Amino acid sequence: MTERELPIHHRAEDPGGRVWSFGSVTWVHCPECDKAAKSDGSTVSCMHCGYTTVPDLKPYSDKWAYPTSSNPLCSHCRKPLDRRERPTAREIDGKLFVRICCEHCGETEDYPASPGSPPSGGRSWRVLRRYLETQVAGETLWVLNLAHLNALEDWLGAKVRERGPQPGLTMMARLPRWMKASTNREKVLRGLAILRERAEKEGIDE
Ligand SMILES: [Zn+2]
Ligand SMILES: [Zn+2]
């Protein structure tokens, strides 16, 4: 990792807007290959493995499933798998399976599954794990996409932060205290730099 200078600068103005107004996509872990997939709120598509889904639309609801076992274990490393519902069910010889990539060892496997249902009013990013996420000062720092990352970097890198023209609880006003603390500035900016590097490596382009 090349040591880049942290983007600390003097002053920034709150651009206004809420978290969803930064960019139009959310990068999530692909449910099939675990690499970066793009979610636009109703569909998820992965440029790595070609996986695509429409989890919010009714005709696809039977594709959702969760592992039948009450205590599912990875068949490779025997560590526990999480049981959340996933939009990746498939039928093999009349039996339902769900494909899970183990977060401990990274092996992907089909597991016996029971039919599930898509999250109600489901925004897929609530179900799929966000891709651009890292730990900073014991907290989870995440961004939805590059526009979100750029905005945070600009705002949190500023020594003086000024209210913008938009009143009320903008995204910047709602940021948690640990993120805004000047004592955490360098850690948070370093965290954002890590996310940017990961985005570049994965071909995340928006
Ligand atoms: Zn994929
Ligand atoms: Zn495993």
Short mmCIF file of C-alpha atoms in Angstrom, two decimals, residues 6-195:
data_model
loop_
_atom_site.label_atom_id
_atom_site.label_comp_id
_atom_site.label_asym_id
_atom_site.label_seq_id
_atom_site.Cartn_x
_atom_site.Cartn_y
_atom_site.Cartn_z
CA LEU A 6 -4.29 12.33 3.76
CA PRO A 7 -6.69 14.78 2.13
CA ILE A 8 -6.81 17.18 5.06
CA HIS A 9 -7.76 20.65 3.97
CA HIS A 10 -9.05 23.82 5.49
CA ARG A 11 -12.73 24.31 4.95
CA ALA A 12 -15.75 22.54 3.50
CA GLU A 13 -19.39 23.42 3.14
CA ASP A 14 -22.14 20.89 3.77
CA PRO A 15 -23.32 19.94 0.27
CA GLY A 16 -26.77 19.10 1.70
CA GLY A 17 -28.74 16.05 0.71
CA ARG A 18 -29.36 12.76 2.43
CA VAL A 19 -27.30 9.63 2.18
CA TRP A 20 -29.23 8.31 -0.84
CA SER A 21 -28.64 11.49 -2.82
CA PHE A 22 -24.97 10.60 -3.21
CA GLY A 23 -24.70 8.43 -6.27
CA SER A 24 -27.42 6.12 -7.51
CA VAL A 25 -25.98 2.71 -6.74
CA THR A 26 -24.84 0.71 -3.74
CA TRP A 27 -21.94 -1.71 -4.00
CA VAL A 28 -22.69 -4.97 -2.25
CA HIS A 29 -21.13 -8.41 -1.94
CA CYS A 30 -22.38 -10.53 -4.81
CA PRO A 31 -24.51 -13.35 -3.32
CA GLU A 32 -22.88 -15.80 -5.73
CA CYS A 33 -19.18 -14.96 -5.94
CA ASP A 34 -18.81 -12.48 -3.06
CA LYS A 35 -17.08 -9.90 -5.25
CA ALA A 36 -18.41 -6.38 -5.80
CA ALA A 37 -21.88 -6.27 -7.34
CA LYS A 38 -23.94 -3.24 -8.16
CA SER A 39 -27.34 -2.70 -6.59
CA ASP A 40 -29.67 0.02 -7.78
CA GLY A 41 -32.28 -0.65 -5.12
CA SER A 42 -34.33 -3.15 -7.10
CA THR A 43 -31.83 -5.17 -9.08
CA VAL A 44 -28.38 -6.50 -8.28
CA SER A 45 -25.88 -7.28 -10.99
CA CYS A 46 -22.36 -8.62 -10.75
CA MET A 47 -19.82 -7.81 -13.44
CA HIS A 48 -17.53 -10.58 -12.19
CA CYS A 49 -19.73 -13.68 -12.44
CA GLY A 50 -22.69 -12.35 -14.39
CA TYR A 51 -25.13 -12.89 -11.55
CA THR A 52 -28.22 -10.77 -11.79
CA THR A 53 -31.44 -10.69 -9.82
CA VAL A 54 -34.63 -8.76 -9.40
CA PRO A 55 -35.29 -9.40 -5.73
CA ASP A 56 -38.10 -6.90 -5.30
CA LEU A 57 -40.40 -8.12 -8.02
CA LYS A 58 -43.08 -10.70 -7.23
CA PRO A 59 -42.39 -13.31 -9.94
CA TYR A 60 -38.97 -13.82 -8.42
CA SER A 61 -40.03 -14.18 -4.82
CA ASP A 62 -39.73 -17.97 -4.93
CA LYS A 63 -36.04 -17.59 -5.58
CA TRP A 64 -35.47 -16.46 -2.03
CA ALA A 65 -34.39 -19.05 0.50
CA TYR A 66 -32.51 -19.63 3.71
CA PRO A 67 -30.52 -22.66 4.89
CA THR A 68 -32.85 -25.30 6.35
CA SER A 69 -30.45 -26.39 9.07
CA SER A 70 -30.96 -24.45 12.29
CA ASN A 71 -27.22 -24.40 12.76
CA PRO A 72 -25.68 -24.40 9.27
CA LEU A 73 -21.96 -25.05 9.09
CA CYS A 74 -19.60 -24.47 6.21
CA SER A 75 -18.86 -27.83 4.61
CA HIS A 76 -15.25 -26.79 4.11
CA CYS A 77 -14.12 -25.13 7.34
CA ARG A 78 -17.03 -26.17 9.60
CA LYS A 79 -17.52 -22.64 10.84
CA PRO A 80 -21.07 -21.30 11.22
CA LEU A 81 -22.86 -19.75 8.26
CA ASP A 82 -25.45 -17.09 8.76
CA ARG A 83 -29.07 -18.03 8.11
CA ARG A 84 -30.37 -14.85 6.54
CA GLU A 85 -32.59 -15.12 3.50
CA ARG A 86 -30.83 -14.82 0.17
CA PRO A 87 -32.08 -14.16 -3.33
CA THR A 88 -30.15 -17.05 -4.82
CA ALA A 89 -32.22 -20.20 -4.37
CA ARG A 90 -32.06 -22.85 -7.08
CA GLU A 91 -33.88 -26.12 -7.57
CA ILE A 92 -31.88 -29.25 -8.20
CA ASP A 93 -33.85 -32.50 -8.72
CA GLY A 94 -36.91 -30.94 -7.07
CA LYS A 95 -34.99 -29.90 -3.98
CA LEU A 96 -34.22 -26.35 -3.03
CA PHE A 97 -30.67 -25.17 -2.44
CA VAL A 98 -29.15 -21.88 -1.50
CA ARG A 99 -25.66 -20.95 -2.60
CA ILE A 100 -23.57 -19.48 0.19
CA CYS A 101 -20.06 -18.14 0.14
CA CYS A 102 -18.50 -18.78 3.55
CA GLU A 103 -17.26 -15.56 5.10
CA HIS A 104 -14.59 -17.46 7.03
CA CYS A 105 -12.88 -19.49 4.32
CA GLY A 106 -14.39 -18.03 1.14
CA GLU A 107 -15.60 -21.38 -0.26
CA THR A 108 -18.91 -21.35 -2.12
CA GLU A 109 -21.30 -24.27 -1.83
CA ASP A 110 -24.99 -25.14 -2.29
CA TYR A 111 -26.81 -25.94 0.96
CA PRO A 112 -30.28 -27.47 1.45
CA ALA A 113 -32.72 -24.60 1.77
CA SER A 114 -36.25 -23.65 2.66
CA PRO A 115 -38.20 -21.15 0.61
CA GLY A 116 -38.01 -17.62 1.92
CA SER A 117 -39.45 -14.33 0.89
CA PRO A 118 -37.90 -11.11 -0.25
CA PRO A 119 -37.69 -8.39 2.37
CA SER A 120 -40.89 -6.37 2.42
CA GLY A 121 -40.46 -3.18 0.48
CA GLY A 122 -36.98 -4.55 0.32
CA ARG A 123 -34.08 -2.44 -0.59
CA SER A 124 -31.52 -4.99 -1.54
CA TRP A 125 -28.66 -3.23 0.20
CA ARG A 126 -30.29 -3.95 3.55
CA VAL A 127 -30.06 -7.66 2.83
CA LEU A 128 -26.82 -7.95 0.96
CA ARG A 129 -23.69 -6.93 2.76
CA ARG A 130 -22.24 -3.60 1.75
CA TYR A 131 -19.01 -3.99 -0.12
CA LEU A 132 -17.21 -0.80 0.85
CA GLU A 133 -16.99 -1.25 4.57
CA THR A 134 -14.12 -1.23 7.04
CA GLN A 135 -13.47 -0.94 10.77
CA VAL A 136 -12.28 2.38 12.17
CA ALA A 137 -11.77 3.04 15.88
CA GLY A 138 -13.95 0.05 16.72
CA GLU A 139 -16.77 1.34 14.52
CA THR A 140 -17.95 0.39 11.05
CA LEU A 141 -17.15 2.93 8.37
CA TRP A 142 -19.06 2.36 5.16
CA VAL A 143 -19.90 4.10 1.94
CA LEU A 144 -22.51 3.23 -0.67
CA ASN A 145 -20.52 4.28 -3.71
CA LEU A 146 -17.75 6.59 -4.95
CA ALA A 147 -19.87 9.77 -4.87
CA HIS A 148 -20.62 9.04 -1.23
CA LEU A 149 -16.94 8.36 -0.55
CA ASN A 150 -15.82 11.59 -2.23
CA ALA A 151 -18.35 13.65 -0.29
CA LEU A 152 -17.33 12.13 3.05
CA GLU A 153 -13.66 12.56 2.31
CA ASP A 154 -14.13 16.21 1.46
CA TRP A 155 -16.28 16.91 4.52
CA LEU A 156 -14.33 14.91 7.07
CA GLY A 157 -10.98 16.08 5.75
CA ALA A 158 -11.85 19.72 6.41
CA LYS A 159 -10.68 21.40 9.58
CA VAL A 160 -13.57 23.83 9.45
CA ARG A 161 -16.97 22.50 8.44
CA GLU A 162 -19.63 25.01 7.55
CA ARG A 163 -23.34 24.58 7.23
CA GLY A 164 -24.50 24.70 3.65
CA PRO A 165 -27.60 26.33 2.26
CA GLN A 166 -29.77 23.32 3.13
CA PRO A 167 -31.20 23.44 6.65
CA GLY A 168 -32.06 20.44 8.81
CA LEU A 169 -30.57 17.02 9.16
CA THR A 170 -28.51 16.52 6.04
CA MET A 171 -26.37 13.45 5.70
CA MET A 172 -23.39 15.36 7.04
CA ALA A 173 -25.37 16.58 10.06
CA ARG A 174 -26.42 13.02 10.81
CA LEU A 175 -22.95 11.51 10.75
CA PRO A 176 -22.10 9.79 14.02
CA ARG A 177 -19.99 11.69 16.52
CA TRP A 178 -16.99 9.33 16.30
CA MET A 179 -16.74 10.07 12.59
CA LYS A 180 -16.77 13.82 13.09
CA ALA A 181 -14.39 13.90 16.06
CA SER A 182 -11.20 15.74 15.17
CA THR A 183 -9.25 13.18 17.20
CA ASN A 184 -10.43 10.51 14.74
CA ARG A 185 -9.90 12.55 11.59
CA GLU A 186 -6.74 10.79 10.48
CA LYS A 187 -8.11 7.32 11.26
CA VAL A 188 -11.33 8.00 9.38
CA LEU A 189 -9.50 9.43 6.36
CA ARG A 190 -7.19 6.45 6.33
CA GLY A 191 -10.26 4.20 6.45
CA LEU A 192 -11.74 6.04 3.47
CA ALA A 193 -8.42 5.67 1.63
CA ILE A 194 -8.56 1.91 2.22
CA LEU A 195 -12.09 1.81 0.80
#
